[in-house]
Amino acid sequence: MDLVTTPTDWSHHCTRFSASLVFKLSYGQQLDDDGKDLAALEDILATLMKDFYPGAHLVDAFPILDRLPDFLAPWRAGAKRKHLMEVGLYTRLTSEVRMRMESDIGLECFAARLWDHQEKMNITPEELAYVGGSAFTAGTDTTAGTIEWFLMAMVLYPSTMLKAQKEIDLFFSSDTVPGYSAMNDLSYCFALAKEVFRLDI
């Protein structure tokens, strides 16, 4: 619905949708659209992408600079600050999952499975939090990127979208949701999805 009301923010809508989807899979709860978690997670994603950009910091070009003391290495202080913020957020989110697991035995999410296997994997609560948060961060950005490529492709090739919609309408009504078993029936849509993944590389 957001795409209809504010189409110029389409990239933000894709990121928010994918963040909400991956948040639910990671932590077993809905991501509040206007809450502090969304803003914090978007900030983490934005700074991560900026820091990964080649040449974002002078030390990327001149690794010898990494030997400088902290007061002469502002990139290191920034990285430590960002790390503490990430770990704090991820620890709070996984701790909330742990508390909910006490009252909801059947809670299904990635963080709950990590807690179930913590001893077997021999990881600390901080490591567990970071694994869960890293999965969320990686999943959000890649999912948003794929959705953006799909939207751009459908704008450029509307006949492709119409063929895919026709195939979906042929096999499913508005009351049914296709599952993995439907891939044989949705050969055109399956090929379209694979093509979008290829575009996203």
GROMACS .gro file of C-alpha atoms in nm:
model
  201
    1MET     CA    1   0.000   0.000   0.000
    2ASP     CA    2   0.291   0.234   0.072
    3LEU     CA    3   0.403   0.207  -0.291
    4VAL     CA    4   0.065   0.340  -0.402
    5THR     CA    5   0.058   0.634  -0.160
    6THR     CA    6   0.424   0.739  -0.187
    7PRO     CA    7   0.577   0.579  -0.497
    8THR     CA    8   0.882   0.806  -0.491
    9ASP     CA    9   0.995   0.634  -0.168
   10TRP     CA   10   0.988   0.294  -0.337
   11SER     CA   11   1.343   0.202  -0.234
   12HIS     CA   12   1.269   0.280   0.132
   13HIS     CA   13   0.948   0.076   0.113
   14CYS     CA   14   1.145  -0.222  -0.021
   15THR     CA   15   1.397  -0.194   0.262
   16ARG     CA   16   1.126  -0.157   0.526
   17PHE     CA   17   0.929  -0.453   0.387
   18SER     CA   18   1.234  -0.679   0.375
   19ALA     CA   19   1.347  -0.563   0.720
   20SER     CA   20   1.004  -0.645   0.860
   21LEU     CA   21   0.999  -0.987   0.693
   22VAL     CA   22   1.350  -1.085   0.803
   23PHE     CA   23   1.291  -0.940   1.153
   24LYS     CA   24   0.991  -1.171   1.193
   25LEU     CA   25   1.197  -1.471   1.079
   26SER     CA   26   1.492  -1.373   1.301
   27TYR     CA   27   1.315  -1.266   1.619
   28GLY     CA   28   0.960  -1.401   1.592
   29GLN     CA   29   0.782  -1.067   1.620
   30GLN     CA   30   0.657  -0.789   1.399
   31LEU     CA   31   0.879  -0.491   1.339
   32ASP     CA   32   0.695  -0.176   1.440
   33ASP     CA   33   0.696   0.062   1.140
   34ASP     CA   34   0.754   0.372   1.351
   35GLY     CA   35   0.949   0.215   1.636
   36LYS     CA   36   1.304   0.266   1.751
   37ASP     CA   37   1.411  -0.079   1.633
   38LEU     CA   38   1.338   0.005   1.269
   39ALA     CA   39   1.537   0.329   1.288
   40ALA     CA   40   1.830   0.158   1.463
   41LEU     CA   41   1.834  -0.130   1.215
   42GLU     CA   42   1.814   0.104   0.916
   43ASP     CA   43   2.106   0.303   1.061
   44ILE     CA   44   2.312  -0.015   1.101
   45LEU     CA   45   2.238  -0.116   0.741
   46ALA     CA   46   2.320   0.229   0.604
   47THR     CA   47   2.652   0.261   0.789
   48LEU     CA   48   2.748  -0.097   0.705
   49MET     CA   49   2.700  -0.037   0.333
   50LYS     CA   50   2.888   0.293   0.353
   51ASP     CA   51   3.178   0.136   0.543
   52PHE     CA   52   3.200  -0.156   0.298
   53TYR     CA   53   3.238   0.078   0.003
   54PRO     CA   54   3.597   0.057  -0.131
   55GLY     CA   55   3.800   0.355  -0.017
   56ALA     CA   56   3.549   0.457   0.249
   57HIS     CA   57   3.840   0.510   0.488
   58LEU     CA   58   4.197   0.614   0.417
   59VAL     CA   59   4.321   0.303   0.596
   60ASP     CA   60   4.169   0.093   0.314
   61ALA     CA   61   4.422   0.239   0.071
   62PHE     CA   62   4.709   0.262   0.319
   63PRO     CA   63   4.690  -0.033   0.564
   64ILE     CA   64   5.001   0.093   0.746
   65LEU     CA   65   4.775   0.359   0.900
   66ASP     CA   66   4.607   0.087   1.105
   67ARG     CA   67   4.916   0.088   1.329
   68LEU     CA   68   4.839   0.442   1.447
   69PRO     CA   69   4.716   0.485   1.806
   70ASP     CA   70   4.342   0.524   1.859
   71PHE     CA   71   4.349   0.902   1.899
   72LEU     CA   72   4.498   0.931   1.547
   73ALA     CA   73   4.267   0.667   1.397
   74PRO     CA   74   3.910   0.805   1.394
   75TRP     CA   75   3.787   0.516   1.177
   76ARG     CA   76   3.875   0.273   1.456
   77ALA     CA   77   3.684   0.472   1.718
   78GLY     CA   78   3.386   0.488   1.482
   79ALA     CA   79   3.402   0.114   1.419
   80LYS     CA   80   3.415   0.039   1.794
   81ARG     CA   81   3.120   0.272   1.859
   82LYS     CA   82   2.915   0.108   1.581
   83HIS     CA   83   3.005  -0.238   1.708
   84LEU     CA   84   2.889  -0.154   2.061
   85MET     CA   85   2.563  -0.015   1.924
   86GLU     CA   86   2.506  -0.327   1.711
   87VAL     CA   87   2.587  -0.569   1.993
   88GLY     CA   88   2.364  -0.375   2.234
   89LEU     CA   89   2.069  -0.389   1.996
   90TYR     CA   90   2.121  -0.753   1.896
   91THR     CA   91   2.168  -0.858   2.261
   92ARG     CA   92   1.845  -0.686   2.365
   93LEU     CA   93   1.651  -0.847   2.079
   94THR     CA   94   1.782  -1.200   2.147
   95SER     CA   95   1.726  -1.154   2.522
   96GLU     CA   96   1.364  -1.061   2.450
   97VAL     CA   97   1.331  -1.382   2.247
   98ARG     CA   98   1.475  -1.580   2.540
   99MET     CA   99   1.218  -1.427   2.777
  100ARG     CA  100   0.932  -1.499   2.535
  101MET     CA  101   1.049  -1.860   2.501
  102GLU     CA  102   0.970  -1.915   2.870
  103SER     CA  103   0.600  -1.849   2.811
  104ASP     CA  104   0.573  -1.954   2.444
  105ILE     CA  105   0.712  -2.307   2.413
  106GLY     CA  106   0.650  -2.326   2.038
  107LEU     CA  107   0.816  -1.995   1.946
  108GLU     CA  108   0.962  -2.039   1.599
  109CYS     CA  109   1.236  -1.803   1.487
  110PHE     CA  110   1.608  -1.809   1.416
  111ALA     CA  111   1.705  -1.661   1.754
  112ALA     CA  112   1.493  -1.920   1.939
  113ARG     CA  113   1.671  -2.202   1.754
  114LEU     CA  114   2.006  -2.046   1.844
  115TRP     CA  115   1.905  -2.040   2.212
  116ASP     CA  116   1.790  -2.405   2.188
  117HIS     CA  117   2.132  -2.510   2.059
  118GLN     CA  118   2.353  -2.264   2.247
  119GLU     CA  119   2.523  -2.523   2.466
  120LYS     CA  120   2.569  -2.768   2.180
  121MET     CA  121   2.730  -2.495   1.966
  122ASN     CA  122   2.931  -2.368   2.264
  123ILE     CA  123   2.869  -1.998   2.196
  124THR     CA  124   2.836  -1.711   2.441
  125PRO     CA  125   2.518  -1.500   2.462
  126GLU     CA  126   2.704  -1.214   2.289
  127GLU     CA  127   2.813  -1.442   2.004
  128LEU     CA  128   2.459  -1.576   1.978
  129ALA     CA  129   2.322  -1.221   1.958
  130TYR     CA  130   2.571  -1.128   1.689
  131VAL     CA  131   2.495  -1.438   1.478
  132GLY     CA  132   2.124  -1.356   1.491
  133GLY     CA  133   2.184  -0.991   1.413
  134SER     CA  134   2.424  -1.068   1.130
  135ALA     CA  135   2.168  -1.298   0.970
  136PHE     CA  136   1.910  -1.020   0.997
  137THR     CA  137   2.145  -0.759   0.849
  138ALA     CA  138   2.254  -0.979   0.559
  139GLY     CA  139   1.901  -1.096   0.482
  140THR     CA  140   1.748  -0.751   0.488
  141ASP     CA  141   1.984  -0.588   0.240
  142THR     CA  142   1.988  -0.875  -0.009
  143THR     CA  143   1.609  -0.917   0.002
  144ALA     CA  144   1.550  -0.545  -0.047
  145GLY     CA  145   1.793  -0.539  -0.339
  146THR     CA  146   1.619  -0.831  -0.507
  147ILE     CA  147   1.276  -0.669  -0.467
  148GLU     CA  148   1.411  -0.344  -0.613
  149TRP     CA  149   1.549  -0.528  -0.916
  150PHE     CA  150   1.214  -0.705  -0.959
  151LEU     CA  151   1.022  -0.376  -0.954
  152MET     CA  152   1.258  -0.215  -1.204
  153ALA     CA  153   1.234  -0.517  -1.436
  154MET     CA  154   0.854  -0.517  -1.422
  155VAL     CA  155   0.841  -0.145  -1.506
  156LEU     CA  156   1.066  -0.208  -1.807
  157TYR     CA  157   0.888  -0.528  -1.916
  158PRO     CA  158   0.516  -0.502  -1.827
  159SER     CA  159   0.427  -0.789  -2.062
  160THR     CA  160   0.643  -1.018  -1.847
  161MET     CA  161   0.452  -0.911  -1.538
  162LEU     CA  162   0.119  -0.979  -1.711
  163LYS     CA  163   0.229  -1.332  -1.811
  164ALA     CA  164   0.341  -1.406  -1.455
  165GLN     CA  165   0.015  -1.270  -1.312
  166LYS     CA  166  -0.186  -1.478  -1.559
  167GLU     CA  167  -0.001  -1.794  -1.451
  168ILE     CA  168  -0.062  -1.718  -1.083
  169ASP     CA  169  -0.432  -1.648  -1.143
  170LEU     CA  170  -0.466  -1.974  -1.338
  171PHE     CA  171  -0.358  -2.190  -1.044
  172PHE     CA  172  -0.447  -1.988  -0.734
  173SER     CA  173  -0.732  -1.784  -0.594
  174SER     CA  174  -0.709  -1.494  -0.351
  175ASP     CA  175  -0.769  -1.744  -0.067
  176THR     CA  176  -0.467  -1.966  -0.135
  177VAL     CA  177  -0.098  -1.904  -0.086
  178PRO     CA  178   0.144  -2.092  -0.312
  179GLY     CA  179   0.403  -2.311  -0.143
  180TYR     CA  180   0.717  -2.486  -0.266
  181SER     CA  181   0.505  -2.767  -0.410
  182ALA     CA  182   0.357  -2.515  -0.657
  183MET     CA  183   0.689  -2.461  -0.836
  184ASN     CA  184   0.598  -2.719  -1.100
  185ASP     CA  185   0.275  -2.530  -1.176
  186LEU     CA  186   0.444  -2.189  -1.177
  187SER     CA  187   0.725  -2.256  -1.423
  188TYR     CA  188   0.710  -1.905  -1.575
  189CYS     CA  189   0.712  -1.735  -1.233
  190PHE     CA  190   0.992  -1.963  -1.116
  191ALA     CA  191   1.200  -1.871  -1.423
  192LEU     CA  192   1.119  -1.503  -1.363
  193ALA     CA  193   1.241  -1.527  -1.003
  194LYS     CA  194   1.565  -1.691  -1.116
  195GLU     CA  195   1.614  -1.416  -1.374
  196VAL     CA  196   1.566  -1.148  -1.108
  197PHE     CA  197   1.829  -1.318  -0.891
  198ARG     CA  198   2.062  -1.314  -1.191
  199LEU     CA  199   2.001  -0.940  -1.238
  200ASP     CA  200   2.078  -0.880  -0.871
  201ILE     CA  201   2.428  -1.028  -0.893
   0.00000   0.00000   0.00000
